[in-house]
PDB file of C-alpha atoms in Angstrom:
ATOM      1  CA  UNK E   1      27.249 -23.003  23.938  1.00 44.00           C
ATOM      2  CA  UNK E   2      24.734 -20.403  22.514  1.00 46.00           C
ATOM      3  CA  UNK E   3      25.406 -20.326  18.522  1.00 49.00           C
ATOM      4  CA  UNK E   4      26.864 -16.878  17.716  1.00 51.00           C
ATOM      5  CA  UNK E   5      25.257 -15.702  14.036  1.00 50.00           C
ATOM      6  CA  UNK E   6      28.259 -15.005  11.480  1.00 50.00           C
ATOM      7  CA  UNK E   7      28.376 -11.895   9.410  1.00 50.00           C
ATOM      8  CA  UNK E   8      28.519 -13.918   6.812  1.00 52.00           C
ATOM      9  CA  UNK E   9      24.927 -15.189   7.312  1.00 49.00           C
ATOM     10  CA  UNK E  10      23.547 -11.568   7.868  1.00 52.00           C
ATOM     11  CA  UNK E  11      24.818 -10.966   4.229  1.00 53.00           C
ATOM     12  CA  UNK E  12      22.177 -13.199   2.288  1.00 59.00           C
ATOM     13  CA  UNK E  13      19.617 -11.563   4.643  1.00 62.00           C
ATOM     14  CA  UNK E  14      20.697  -8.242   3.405  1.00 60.00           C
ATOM     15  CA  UNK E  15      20.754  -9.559  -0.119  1.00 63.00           C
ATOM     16  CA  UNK E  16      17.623 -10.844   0.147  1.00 71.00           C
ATOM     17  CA  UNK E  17      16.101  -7.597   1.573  1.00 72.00           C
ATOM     18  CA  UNK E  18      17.098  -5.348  -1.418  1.00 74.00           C
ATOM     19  CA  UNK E  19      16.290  -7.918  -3.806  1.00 77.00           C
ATOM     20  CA  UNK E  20      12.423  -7.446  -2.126  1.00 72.00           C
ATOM     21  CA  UNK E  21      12.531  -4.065  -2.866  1.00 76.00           C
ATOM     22  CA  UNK E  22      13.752  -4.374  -6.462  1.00 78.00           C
ATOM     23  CA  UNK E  23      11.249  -5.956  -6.771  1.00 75.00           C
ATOM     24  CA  UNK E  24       8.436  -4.316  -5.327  1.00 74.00           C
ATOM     25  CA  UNK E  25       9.470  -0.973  -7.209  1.00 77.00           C
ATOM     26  CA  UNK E  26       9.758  -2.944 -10.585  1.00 79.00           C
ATOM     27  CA  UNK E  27       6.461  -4.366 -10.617  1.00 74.00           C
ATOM     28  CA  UNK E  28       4.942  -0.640  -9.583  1.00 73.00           C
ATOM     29  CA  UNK E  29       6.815   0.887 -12.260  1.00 78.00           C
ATOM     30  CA  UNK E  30       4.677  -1.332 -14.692  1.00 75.00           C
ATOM     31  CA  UNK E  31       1.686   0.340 -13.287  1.00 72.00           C
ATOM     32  CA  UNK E  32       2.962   3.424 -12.101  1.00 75.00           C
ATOM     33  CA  UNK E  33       5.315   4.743 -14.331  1.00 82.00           C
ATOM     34  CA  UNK E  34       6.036   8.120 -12.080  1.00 83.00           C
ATOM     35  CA  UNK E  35       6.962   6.288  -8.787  1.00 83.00           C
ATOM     36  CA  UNK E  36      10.444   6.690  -9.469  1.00 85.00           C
ATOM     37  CA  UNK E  37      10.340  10.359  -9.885  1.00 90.00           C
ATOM     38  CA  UNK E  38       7.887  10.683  -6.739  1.00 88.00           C
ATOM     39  CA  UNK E  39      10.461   8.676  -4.543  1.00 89.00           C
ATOM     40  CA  UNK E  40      13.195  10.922  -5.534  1.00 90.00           C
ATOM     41  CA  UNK E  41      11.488  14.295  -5.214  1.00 92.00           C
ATOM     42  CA  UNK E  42      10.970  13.022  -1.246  1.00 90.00           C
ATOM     43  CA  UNK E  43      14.594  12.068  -1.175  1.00 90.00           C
ATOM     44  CA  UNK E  44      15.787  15.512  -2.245  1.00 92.00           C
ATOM     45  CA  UNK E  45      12.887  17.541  -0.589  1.00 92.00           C
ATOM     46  CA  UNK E  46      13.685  16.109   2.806  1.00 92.00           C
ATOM     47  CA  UNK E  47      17.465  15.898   2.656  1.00 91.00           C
ATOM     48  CA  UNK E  48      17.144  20.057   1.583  1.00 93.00           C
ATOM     49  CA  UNK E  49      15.070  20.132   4.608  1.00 92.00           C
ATOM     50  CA  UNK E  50      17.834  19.173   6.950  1.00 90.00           C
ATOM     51  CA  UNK E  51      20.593  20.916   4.964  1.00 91.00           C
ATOM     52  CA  UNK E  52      18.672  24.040   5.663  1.00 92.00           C
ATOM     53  CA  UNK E  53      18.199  23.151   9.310  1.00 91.00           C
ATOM     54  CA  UNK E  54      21.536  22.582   9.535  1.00 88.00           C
ATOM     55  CA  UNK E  55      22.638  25.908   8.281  1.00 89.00           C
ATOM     56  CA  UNK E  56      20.086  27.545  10.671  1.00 89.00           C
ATOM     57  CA  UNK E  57      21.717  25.980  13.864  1.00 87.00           C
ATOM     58  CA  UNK E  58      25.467  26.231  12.584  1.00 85.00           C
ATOM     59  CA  UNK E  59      25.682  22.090  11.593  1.00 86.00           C
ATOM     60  CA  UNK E  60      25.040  21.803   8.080  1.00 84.00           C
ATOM     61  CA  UNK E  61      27.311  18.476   7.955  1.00 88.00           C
ATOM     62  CA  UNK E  62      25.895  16.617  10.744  1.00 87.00           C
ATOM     63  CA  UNK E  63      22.091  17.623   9.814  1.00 88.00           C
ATOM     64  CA  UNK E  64      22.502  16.877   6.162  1.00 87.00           C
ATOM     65  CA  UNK E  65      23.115  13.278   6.959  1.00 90.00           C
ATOM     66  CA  UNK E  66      20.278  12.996   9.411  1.00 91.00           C
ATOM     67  CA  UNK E  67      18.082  14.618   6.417  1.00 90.00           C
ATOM     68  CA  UNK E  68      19.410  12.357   3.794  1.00 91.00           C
ATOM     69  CA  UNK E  69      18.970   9.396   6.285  1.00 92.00           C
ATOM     70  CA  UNK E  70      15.196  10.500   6.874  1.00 92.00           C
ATOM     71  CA  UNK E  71      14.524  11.062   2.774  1.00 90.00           C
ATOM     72  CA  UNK E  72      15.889   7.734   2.121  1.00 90.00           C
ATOM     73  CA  UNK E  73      13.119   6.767   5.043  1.00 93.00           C
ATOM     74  CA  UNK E  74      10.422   9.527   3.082  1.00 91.00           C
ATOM     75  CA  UNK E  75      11.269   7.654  -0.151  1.00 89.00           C
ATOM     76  CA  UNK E  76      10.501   4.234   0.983  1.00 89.00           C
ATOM     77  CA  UNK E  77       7.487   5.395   2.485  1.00 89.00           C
ATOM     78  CA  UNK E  78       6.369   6.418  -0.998  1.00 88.00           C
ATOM     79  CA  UNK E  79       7.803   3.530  -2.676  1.00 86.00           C
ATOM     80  CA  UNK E  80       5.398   1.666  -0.170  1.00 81.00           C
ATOM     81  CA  UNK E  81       1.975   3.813  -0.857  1.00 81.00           C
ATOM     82  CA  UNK E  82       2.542   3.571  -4.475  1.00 82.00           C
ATOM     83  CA  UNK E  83       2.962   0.269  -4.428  1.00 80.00           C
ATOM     84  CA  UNK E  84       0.381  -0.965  -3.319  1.00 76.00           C
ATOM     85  CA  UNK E  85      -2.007   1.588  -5.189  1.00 77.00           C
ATOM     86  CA  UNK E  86      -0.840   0.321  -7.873  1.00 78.00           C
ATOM     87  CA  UNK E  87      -1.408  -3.296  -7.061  1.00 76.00           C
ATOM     88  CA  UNK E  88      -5.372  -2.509  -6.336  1.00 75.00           C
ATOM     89  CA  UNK E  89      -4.907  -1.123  -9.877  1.00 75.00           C
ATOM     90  CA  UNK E  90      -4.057  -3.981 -11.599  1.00 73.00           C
ATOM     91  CA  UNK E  91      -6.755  -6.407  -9.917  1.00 75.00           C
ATOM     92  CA  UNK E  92      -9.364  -3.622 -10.819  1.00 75.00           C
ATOM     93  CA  UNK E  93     -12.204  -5.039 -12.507  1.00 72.00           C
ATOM     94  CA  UNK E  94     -10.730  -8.462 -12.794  1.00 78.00           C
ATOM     95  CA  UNK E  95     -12.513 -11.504 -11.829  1.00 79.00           C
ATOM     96  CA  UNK E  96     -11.815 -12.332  -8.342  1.00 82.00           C
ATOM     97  CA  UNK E  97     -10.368  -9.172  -7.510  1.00 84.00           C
ATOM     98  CA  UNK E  98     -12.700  -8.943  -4.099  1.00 85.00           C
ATOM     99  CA  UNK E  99     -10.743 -12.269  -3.252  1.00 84.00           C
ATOM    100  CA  UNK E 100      -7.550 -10.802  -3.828  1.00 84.00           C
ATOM    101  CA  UNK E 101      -8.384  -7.615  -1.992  1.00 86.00           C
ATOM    102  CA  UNK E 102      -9.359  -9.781   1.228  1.00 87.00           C
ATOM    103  CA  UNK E 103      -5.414 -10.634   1.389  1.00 83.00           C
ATOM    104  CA  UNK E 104      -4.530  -7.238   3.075  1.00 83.00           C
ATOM    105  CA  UNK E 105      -6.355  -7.808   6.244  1.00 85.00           C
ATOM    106  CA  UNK E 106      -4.348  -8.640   9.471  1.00 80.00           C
ATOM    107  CA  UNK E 107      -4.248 -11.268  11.561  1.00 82.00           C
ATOM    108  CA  UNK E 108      -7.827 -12.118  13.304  1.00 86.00           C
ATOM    109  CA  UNK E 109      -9.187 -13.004   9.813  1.00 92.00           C
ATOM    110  CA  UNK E 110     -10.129 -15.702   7.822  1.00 91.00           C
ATOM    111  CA  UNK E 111     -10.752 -15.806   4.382  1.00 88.00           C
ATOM    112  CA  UNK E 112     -10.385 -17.699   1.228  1.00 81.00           C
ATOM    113  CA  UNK E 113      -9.823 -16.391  -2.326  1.00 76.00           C
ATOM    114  CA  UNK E 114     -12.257 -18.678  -3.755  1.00 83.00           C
ATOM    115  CA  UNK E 115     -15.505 -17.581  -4.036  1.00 87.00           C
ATOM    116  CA  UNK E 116     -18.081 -19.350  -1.741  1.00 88.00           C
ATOM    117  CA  UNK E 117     -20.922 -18.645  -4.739  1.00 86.00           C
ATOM    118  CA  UNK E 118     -20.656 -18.321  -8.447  1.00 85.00           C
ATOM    119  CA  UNK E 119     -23.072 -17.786 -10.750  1.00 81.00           C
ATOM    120  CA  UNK E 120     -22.425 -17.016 -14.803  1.00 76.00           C
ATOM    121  CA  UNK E 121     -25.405 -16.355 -17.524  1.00 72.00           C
ATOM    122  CA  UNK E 122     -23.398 -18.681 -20.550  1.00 70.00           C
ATOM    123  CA  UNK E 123     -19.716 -20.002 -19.762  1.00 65.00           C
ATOM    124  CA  UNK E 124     -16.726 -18.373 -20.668  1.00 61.00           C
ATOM    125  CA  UNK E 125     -18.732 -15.076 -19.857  1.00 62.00           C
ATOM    126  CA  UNK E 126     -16.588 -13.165 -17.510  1.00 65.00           C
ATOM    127  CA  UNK E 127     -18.385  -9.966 -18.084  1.00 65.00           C
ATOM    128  CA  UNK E 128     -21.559 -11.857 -16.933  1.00 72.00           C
ATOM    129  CA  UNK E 129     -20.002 -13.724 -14.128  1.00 81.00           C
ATOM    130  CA  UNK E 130     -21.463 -12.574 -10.273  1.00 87.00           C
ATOM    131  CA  UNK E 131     -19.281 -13.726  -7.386  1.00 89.00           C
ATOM    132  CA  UNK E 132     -19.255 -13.973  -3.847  1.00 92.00           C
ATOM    133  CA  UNK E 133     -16.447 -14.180  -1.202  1.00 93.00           C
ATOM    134  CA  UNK E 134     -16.352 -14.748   2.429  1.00 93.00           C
ATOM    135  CA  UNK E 135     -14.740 -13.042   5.651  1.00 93.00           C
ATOM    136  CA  UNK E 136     -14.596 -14.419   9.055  1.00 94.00           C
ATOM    137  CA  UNK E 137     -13.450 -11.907  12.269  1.00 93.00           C
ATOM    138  CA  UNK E 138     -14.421 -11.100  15.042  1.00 94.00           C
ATOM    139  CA  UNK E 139     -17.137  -8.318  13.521  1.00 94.00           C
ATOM    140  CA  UNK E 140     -19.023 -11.323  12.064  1.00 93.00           C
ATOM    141  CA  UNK E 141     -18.636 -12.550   9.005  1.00 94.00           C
ATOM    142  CA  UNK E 142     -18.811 -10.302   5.608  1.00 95.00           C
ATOM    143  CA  UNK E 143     -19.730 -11.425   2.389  1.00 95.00           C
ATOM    144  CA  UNK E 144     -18.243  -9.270  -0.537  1.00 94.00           C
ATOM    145  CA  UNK E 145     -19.898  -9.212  -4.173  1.00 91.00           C
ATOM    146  CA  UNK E 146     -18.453  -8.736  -7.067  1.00 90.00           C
ATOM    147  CA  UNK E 147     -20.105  -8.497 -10.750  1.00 87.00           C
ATOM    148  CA  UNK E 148     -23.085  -6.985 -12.681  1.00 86.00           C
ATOM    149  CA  UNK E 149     -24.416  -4.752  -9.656  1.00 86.00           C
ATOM    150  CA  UNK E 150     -28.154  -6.403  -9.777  1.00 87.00           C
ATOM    151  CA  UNK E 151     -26.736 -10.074 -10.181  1.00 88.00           C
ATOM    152  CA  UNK E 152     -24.467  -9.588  -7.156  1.00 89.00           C
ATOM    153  CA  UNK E 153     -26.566  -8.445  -5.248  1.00 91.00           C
ATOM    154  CA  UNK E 154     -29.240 -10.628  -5.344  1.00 92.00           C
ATOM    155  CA  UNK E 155     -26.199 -13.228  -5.161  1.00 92.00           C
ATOM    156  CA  UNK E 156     -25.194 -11.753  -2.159  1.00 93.00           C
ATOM    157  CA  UNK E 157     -28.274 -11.536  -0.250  1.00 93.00           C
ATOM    158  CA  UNK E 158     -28.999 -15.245  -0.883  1.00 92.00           C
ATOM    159  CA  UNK E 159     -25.697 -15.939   0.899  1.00 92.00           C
ATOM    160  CA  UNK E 160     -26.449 -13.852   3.664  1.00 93.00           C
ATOM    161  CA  UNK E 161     -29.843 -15.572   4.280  1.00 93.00           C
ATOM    162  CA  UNK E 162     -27.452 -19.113   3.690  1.00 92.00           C
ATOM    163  CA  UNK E 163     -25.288 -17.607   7.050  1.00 92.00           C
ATOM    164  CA  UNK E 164     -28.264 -15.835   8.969  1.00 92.00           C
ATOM    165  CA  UNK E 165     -30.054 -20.039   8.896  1.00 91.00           C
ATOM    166  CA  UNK E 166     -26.854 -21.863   9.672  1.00 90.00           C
ATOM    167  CA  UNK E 167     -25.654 -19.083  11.818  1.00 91.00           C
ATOM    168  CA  UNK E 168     -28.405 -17.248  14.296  1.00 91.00           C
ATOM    169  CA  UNK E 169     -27.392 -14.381  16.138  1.00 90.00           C
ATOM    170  CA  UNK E 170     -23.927 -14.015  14.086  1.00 92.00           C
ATOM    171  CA  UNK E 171     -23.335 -10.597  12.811  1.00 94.00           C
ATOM    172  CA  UNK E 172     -23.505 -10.494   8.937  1.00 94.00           C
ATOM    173  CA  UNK E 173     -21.936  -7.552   7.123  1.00 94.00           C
ATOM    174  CA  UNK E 174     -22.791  -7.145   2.811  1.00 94.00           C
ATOM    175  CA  UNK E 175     -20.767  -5.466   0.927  1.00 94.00           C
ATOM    176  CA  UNK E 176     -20.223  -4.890  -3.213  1.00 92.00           C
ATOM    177  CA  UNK E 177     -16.833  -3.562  -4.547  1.00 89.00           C
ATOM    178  CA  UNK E 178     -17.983  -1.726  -8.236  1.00 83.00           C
ATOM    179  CA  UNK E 179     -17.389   1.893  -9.685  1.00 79.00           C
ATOM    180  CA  UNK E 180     -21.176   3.074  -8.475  1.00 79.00           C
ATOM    181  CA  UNK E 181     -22.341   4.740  -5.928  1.00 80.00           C
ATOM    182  CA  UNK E 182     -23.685   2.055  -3.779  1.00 82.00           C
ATOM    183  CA  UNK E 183     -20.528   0.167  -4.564  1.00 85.00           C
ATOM    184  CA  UNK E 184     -16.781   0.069  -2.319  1.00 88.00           C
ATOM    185  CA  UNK E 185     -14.034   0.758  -4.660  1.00 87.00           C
ATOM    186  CA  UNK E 186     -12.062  -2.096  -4.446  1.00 86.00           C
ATOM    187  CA  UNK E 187      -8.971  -0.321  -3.033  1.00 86.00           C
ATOM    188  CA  UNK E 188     -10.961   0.729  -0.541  1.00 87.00           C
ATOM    189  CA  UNK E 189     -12.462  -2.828   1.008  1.00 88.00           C
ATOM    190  CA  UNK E 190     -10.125  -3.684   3.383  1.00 87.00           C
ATOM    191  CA  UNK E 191      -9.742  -0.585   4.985  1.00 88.00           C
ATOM    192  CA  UNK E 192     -13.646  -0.563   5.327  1.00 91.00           C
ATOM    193  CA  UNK E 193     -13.513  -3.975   6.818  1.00 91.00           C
ATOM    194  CA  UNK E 194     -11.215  -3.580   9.611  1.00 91.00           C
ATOM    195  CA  UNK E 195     -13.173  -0.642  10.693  1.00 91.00           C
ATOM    196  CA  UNK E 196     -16.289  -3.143  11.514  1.00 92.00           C
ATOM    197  CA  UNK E 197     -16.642  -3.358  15.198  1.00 93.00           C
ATOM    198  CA  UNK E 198     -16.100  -5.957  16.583  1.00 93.00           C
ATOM    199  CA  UNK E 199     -18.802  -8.138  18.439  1.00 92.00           C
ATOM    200  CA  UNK E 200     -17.562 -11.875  18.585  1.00 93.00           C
ATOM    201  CA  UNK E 201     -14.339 -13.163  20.791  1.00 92.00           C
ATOM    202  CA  UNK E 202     -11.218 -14.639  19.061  1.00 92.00           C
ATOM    203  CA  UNK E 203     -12.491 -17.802  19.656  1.00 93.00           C
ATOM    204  CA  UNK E 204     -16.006 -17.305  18.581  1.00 92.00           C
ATOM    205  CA  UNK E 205     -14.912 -16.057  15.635  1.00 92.00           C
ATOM    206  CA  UNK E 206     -13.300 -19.524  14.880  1.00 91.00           C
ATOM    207  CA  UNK E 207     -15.572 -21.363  16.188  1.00 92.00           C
ATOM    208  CA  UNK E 208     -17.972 -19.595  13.466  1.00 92.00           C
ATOM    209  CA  UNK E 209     -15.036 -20.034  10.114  1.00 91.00           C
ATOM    210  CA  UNK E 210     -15.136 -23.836  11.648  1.00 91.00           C
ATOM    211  CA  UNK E 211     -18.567 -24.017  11.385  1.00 89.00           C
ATOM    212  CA  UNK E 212     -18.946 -22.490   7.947  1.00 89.00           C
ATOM    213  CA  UNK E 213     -15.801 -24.887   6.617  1.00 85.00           C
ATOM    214  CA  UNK E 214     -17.482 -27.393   7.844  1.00 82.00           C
ATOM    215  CA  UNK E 215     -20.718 -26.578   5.978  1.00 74.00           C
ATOM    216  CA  UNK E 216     -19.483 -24.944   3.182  1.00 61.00           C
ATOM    217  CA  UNK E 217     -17.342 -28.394   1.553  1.00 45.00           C
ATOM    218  CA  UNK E 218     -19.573 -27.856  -1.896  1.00 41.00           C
ATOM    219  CA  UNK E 219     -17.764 -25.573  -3.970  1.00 50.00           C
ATOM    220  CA  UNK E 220     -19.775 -23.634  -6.634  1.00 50.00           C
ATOM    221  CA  UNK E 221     -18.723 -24.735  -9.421  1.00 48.00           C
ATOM    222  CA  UNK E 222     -16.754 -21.138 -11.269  1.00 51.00           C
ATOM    223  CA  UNK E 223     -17.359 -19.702 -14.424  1.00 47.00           C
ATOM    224  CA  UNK E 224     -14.892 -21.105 -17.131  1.00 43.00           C
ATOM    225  CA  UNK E 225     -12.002 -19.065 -17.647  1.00 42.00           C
ATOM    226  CA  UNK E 226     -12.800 -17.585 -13.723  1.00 46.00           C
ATOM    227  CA  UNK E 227      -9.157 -18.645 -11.937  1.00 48.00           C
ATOM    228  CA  UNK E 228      -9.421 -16.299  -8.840  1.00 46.00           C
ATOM    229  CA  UNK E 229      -6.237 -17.731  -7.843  1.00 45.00           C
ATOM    230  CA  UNK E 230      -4.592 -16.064 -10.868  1.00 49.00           C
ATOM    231  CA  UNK E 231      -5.514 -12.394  -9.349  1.00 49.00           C
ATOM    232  CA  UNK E 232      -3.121 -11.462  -6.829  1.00 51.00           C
ATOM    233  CA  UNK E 233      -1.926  -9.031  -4.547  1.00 50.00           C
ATOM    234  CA  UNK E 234       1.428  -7.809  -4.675  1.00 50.00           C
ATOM    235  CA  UNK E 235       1.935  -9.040  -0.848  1.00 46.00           C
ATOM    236  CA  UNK E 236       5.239  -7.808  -0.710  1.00 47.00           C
ATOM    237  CA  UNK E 237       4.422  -4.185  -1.609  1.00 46.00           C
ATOM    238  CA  UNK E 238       1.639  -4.873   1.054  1.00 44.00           C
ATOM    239  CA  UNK E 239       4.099  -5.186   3.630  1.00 44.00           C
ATOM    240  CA  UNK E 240       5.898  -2.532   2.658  1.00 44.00           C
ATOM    241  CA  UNK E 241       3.512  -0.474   4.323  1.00 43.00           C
TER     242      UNK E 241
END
């Protein structure tokens, strides 16, 4: 006989949904004090929309619901946006915040949130400390600095000669997240990642995280006090979206 689901068992579900987004908004609010405020001004400013509708075509009652049922949509749509601004604003400038960033690409990736090079002036000296992480798709791979601008970079374009050897032919795509002008904000990087094209298959693109896996087993050793691990997305609020 197929197994019939009880209400009863849709009811931690349910639980468990609006716990998520308790959650979500809570942690935003730390950042983003105003998201309540913005969330309700969509509430009200849709449901007047469809009270006004509704007065226009003679069913106020009937298109009232359908606008509150749409602002309650309109505010978690902003709860969503805000949310995960405001998680790119608490990894800003924090070590390891390219790895963390690298979590909000979709499926077809691989990536790790430990950097793949490290490289400090004295230990203990995160302000000093130039990292790089590493991206695997099917656009190539990309290498992402992050750090004192000329430090990175010269980081950076080590690594990339590091893939161009043990990888001929491979697509390989630099990028720096930073505040200047040659820089990618990091709220911006994985957004400017997935618009890469795309040149390998699904497969190669495997084939080519295999092959740097396999390569790659030496881990740089990381600044101390550099836990990338520690720097997080919200991925909660990134599913929100």
């Amino acid at each position: 006989m197929a197994r019939q689901d009880s209400p009863q068992s849709a009811v931690p579900e349910k639980a468990g949904r609006i716990a998520q987004m308790r959650q979500i908004f809570t942690t935003a609010r730390a950042v983003d004090p105003a998201i309540g405020w913005w969330m309700l001004l969509a509430l009200l400013g849709v449901t007047l929309v469809g009270v006004v509708v509704g007065l226009v075509v003679g069913h106020p009652v009937y298109a009232g619901f359908l606008g509150l049922m749409f602002g309650v949509l309109a505010a978690m749509v902003v709860m969503s946006r805000r949310a995960e601004r405001a998680a790119y604003r608490s990894i800003e400038g924090q070590p390891g915040a390219a790895g963390a960033a690298l979590s909000a690409l979709r499926r077809g990736w691989y990536f790790d949130q430990q950097p793949v090079a490290a490289e400090a002036v004295r230990p203990g000296d995160l302000a000093s400390a130039a990292m790089v992480f590493r991206a695997t798709g099917r656009p190539g791979v990309v290498l992402v600095g992050e750090g004192p601008s000329s430090r990175a970079s010269r980081l950076l374009e080590s690594e990339r000669k590091k893939v161009a050897r043990i990888l001929p032919g491979v697509p390989v795509t630099v990028l720096r997240i930073g505040d200047d002008e040659a820089a990618v904000p990091v709220r911006k990087l994985a957004n400017q990642i997935r618009r890469l094209k795309p040149t390998l298959t699904k497969e190669e693109a495997a084939q080519v995280n295999k092959r740097l896996k396999a390569l790659g087993g030496a881990r740089p050793p990381i600044p101390a006090g550099v836990d990338p691990n520690r720097v997080r997305m919200d991925r909660k609020a990134m599913r929100g979206r």
